[in-house]
PDB file of C-alpha atoms in Angstrom:
ATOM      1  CA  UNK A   1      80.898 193.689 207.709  1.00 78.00           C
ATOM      2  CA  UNK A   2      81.839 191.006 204.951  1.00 83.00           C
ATOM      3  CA  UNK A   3      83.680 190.681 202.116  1.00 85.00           C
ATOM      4  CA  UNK A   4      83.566 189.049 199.309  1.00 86.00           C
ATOM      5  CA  UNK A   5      86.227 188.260 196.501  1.00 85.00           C
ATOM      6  CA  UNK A   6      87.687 185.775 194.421  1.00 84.00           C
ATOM      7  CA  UNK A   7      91.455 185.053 194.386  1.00 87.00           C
ATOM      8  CA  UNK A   8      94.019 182.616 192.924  1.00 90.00           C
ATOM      9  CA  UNK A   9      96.481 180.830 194.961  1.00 92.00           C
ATOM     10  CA  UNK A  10      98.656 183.761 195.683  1.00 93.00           C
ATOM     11  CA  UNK A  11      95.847 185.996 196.474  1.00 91.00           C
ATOM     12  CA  UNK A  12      95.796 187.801 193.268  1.00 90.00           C
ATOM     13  CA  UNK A  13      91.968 189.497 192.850  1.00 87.00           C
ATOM     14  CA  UNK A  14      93.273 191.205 188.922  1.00 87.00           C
ATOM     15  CA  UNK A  15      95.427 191.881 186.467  1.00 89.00           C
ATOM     16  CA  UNK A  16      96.015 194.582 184.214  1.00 88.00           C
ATOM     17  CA  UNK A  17      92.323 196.586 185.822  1.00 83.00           C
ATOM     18  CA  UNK A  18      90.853 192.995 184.665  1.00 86.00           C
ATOM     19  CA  UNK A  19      89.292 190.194 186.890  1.00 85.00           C
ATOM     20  CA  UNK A  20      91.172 187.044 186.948  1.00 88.00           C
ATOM     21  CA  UNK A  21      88.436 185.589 185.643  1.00 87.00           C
ATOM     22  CA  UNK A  22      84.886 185.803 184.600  1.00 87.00           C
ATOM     23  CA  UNK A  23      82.049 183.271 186.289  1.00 90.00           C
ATOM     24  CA  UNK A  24      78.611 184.450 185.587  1.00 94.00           C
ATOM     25  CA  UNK A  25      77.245 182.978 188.816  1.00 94.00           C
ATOM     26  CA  UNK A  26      79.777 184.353 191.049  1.00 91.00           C
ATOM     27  CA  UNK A  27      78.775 187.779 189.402  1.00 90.00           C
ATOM     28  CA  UNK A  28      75.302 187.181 190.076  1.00 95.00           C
ATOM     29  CA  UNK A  29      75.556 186.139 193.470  1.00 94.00           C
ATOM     30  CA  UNK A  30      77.761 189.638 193.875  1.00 92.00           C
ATOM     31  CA  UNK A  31      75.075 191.801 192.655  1.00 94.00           C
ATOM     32  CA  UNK A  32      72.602 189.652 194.600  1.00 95.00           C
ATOM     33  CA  UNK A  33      74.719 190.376 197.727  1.00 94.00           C
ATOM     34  CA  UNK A  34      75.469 193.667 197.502  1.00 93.00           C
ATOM     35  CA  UNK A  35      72.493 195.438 195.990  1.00 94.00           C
ATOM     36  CA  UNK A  36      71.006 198.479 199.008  1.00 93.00           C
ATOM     37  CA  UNK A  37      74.341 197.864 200.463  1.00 92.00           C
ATOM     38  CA  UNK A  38      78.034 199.343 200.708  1.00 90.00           C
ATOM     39  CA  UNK A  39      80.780 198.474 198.299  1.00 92.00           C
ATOM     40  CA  UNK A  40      84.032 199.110 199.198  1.00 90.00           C
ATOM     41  CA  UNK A  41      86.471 199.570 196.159  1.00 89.00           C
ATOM     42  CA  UNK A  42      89.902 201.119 195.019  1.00 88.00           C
ATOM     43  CA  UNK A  43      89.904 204.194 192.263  1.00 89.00           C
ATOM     44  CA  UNK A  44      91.150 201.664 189.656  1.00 88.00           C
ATOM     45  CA  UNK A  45      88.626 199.207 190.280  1.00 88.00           C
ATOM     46  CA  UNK A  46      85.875 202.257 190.017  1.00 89.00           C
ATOM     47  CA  UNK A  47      87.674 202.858 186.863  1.00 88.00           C
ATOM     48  CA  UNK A  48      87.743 199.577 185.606  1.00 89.00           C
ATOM     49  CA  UNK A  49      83.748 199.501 185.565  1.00 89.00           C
ATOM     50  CA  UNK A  50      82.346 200.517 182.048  1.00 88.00           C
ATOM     51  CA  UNK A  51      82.290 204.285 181.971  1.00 88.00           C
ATOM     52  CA  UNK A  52      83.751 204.684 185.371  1.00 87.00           C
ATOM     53  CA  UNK A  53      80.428 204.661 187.106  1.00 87.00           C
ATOM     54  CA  UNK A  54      79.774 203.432 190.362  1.00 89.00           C
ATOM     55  CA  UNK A  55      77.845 200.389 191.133  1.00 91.00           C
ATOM     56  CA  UNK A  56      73.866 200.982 190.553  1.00 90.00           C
ATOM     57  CA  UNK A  57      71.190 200.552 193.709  1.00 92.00           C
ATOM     58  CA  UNK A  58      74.522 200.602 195.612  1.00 91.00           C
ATOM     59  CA  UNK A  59      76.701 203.213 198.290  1.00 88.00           C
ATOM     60  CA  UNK A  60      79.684 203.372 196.602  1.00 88.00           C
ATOM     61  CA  UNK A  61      82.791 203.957 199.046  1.00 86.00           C
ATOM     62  CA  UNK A  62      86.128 204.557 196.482  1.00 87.00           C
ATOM     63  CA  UNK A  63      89.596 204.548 198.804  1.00 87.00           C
ATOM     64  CA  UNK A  64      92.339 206.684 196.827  1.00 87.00           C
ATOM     65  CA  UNK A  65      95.355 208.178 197.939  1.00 87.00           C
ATOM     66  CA  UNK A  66      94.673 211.286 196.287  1.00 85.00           C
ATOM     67  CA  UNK A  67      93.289 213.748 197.952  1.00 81.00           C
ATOM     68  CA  UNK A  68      92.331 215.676 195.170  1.00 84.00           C
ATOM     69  CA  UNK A  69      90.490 212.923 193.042  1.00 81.00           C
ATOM     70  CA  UNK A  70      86.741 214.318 192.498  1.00 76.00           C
ATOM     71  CA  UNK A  71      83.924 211.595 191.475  1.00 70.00           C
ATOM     72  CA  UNK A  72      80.509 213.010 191.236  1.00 63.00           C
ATOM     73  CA  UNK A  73      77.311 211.434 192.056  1.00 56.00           C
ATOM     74  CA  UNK A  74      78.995 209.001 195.371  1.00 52.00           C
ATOM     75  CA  UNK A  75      81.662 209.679 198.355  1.00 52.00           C
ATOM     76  CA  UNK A  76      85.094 209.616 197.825  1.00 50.00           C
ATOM     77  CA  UNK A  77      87.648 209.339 200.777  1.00 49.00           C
ATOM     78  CA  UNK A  78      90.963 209.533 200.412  1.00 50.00           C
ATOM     79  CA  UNK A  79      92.262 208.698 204.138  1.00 49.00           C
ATOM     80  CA  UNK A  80      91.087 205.641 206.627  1.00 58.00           C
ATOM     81  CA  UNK A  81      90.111 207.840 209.232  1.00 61.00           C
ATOM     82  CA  UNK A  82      87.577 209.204 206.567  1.00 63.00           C
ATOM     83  CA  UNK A  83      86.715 206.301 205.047  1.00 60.00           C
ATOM     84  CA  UNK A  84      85.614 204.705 208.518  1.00 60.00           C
ATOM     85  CA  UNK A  85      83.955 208.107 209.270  1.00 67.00           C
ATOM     86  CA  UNK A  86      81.867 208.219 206.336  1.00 65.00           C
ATOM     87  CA  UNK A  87      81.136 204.717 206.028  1.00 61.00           C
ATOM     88  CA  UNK A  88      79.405 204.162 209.496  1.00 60.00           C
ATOM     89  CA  UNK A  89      76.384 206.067 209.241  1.00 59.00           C
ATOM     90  CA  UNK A  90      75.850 203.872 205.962  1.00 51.00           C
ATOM     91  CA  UNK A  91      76.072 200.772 208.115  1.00 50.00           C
TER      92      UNK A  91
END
């Protein structure tokens, strides 16, 4: 598994559902990255994408605490024990 983010000197990754900042390669070399693999995300950022819609060419895993939060068209897990569950037959 790997991660990849971008974060400022106190480990901020946002602000107001907005990236710190915008750098056209780093997004590039995201989508290069990631594409036919998992992304692992919070509701808000899902929410923060244009529409709401999950990443194309990509398994989308959202974490929320609520239980009750329906997303169609990719998984949504609401508890770690799911979210591990769920994510390693995508592995």
């Amino acid at each position: 598994m790997n991660i990849i983010v971008a974060v400022d000197k106190n480990w901020a990754i946002g602000k107001d559902n907005k990236l710190l900042v915008s750098i056209p390669s780093d997004m590039k070399f995201f989508r290069e990255t990631t594409t036919g693999k998992v992304v692992v995300m919070g509701r808000k950022t899902l929410e923060s994408f244009p529409g709401g819609q999950p990443l194309k060419k990509r398994t989308n895993i959202v974490l929320t605490s609520d239980r009750n939060y329906k997303v169609s068209l990719f998984l949504a897990s609401s508890l770690p024990a799911n979210f591990l569950a769920r994510l390693s037959p995508a592995l």
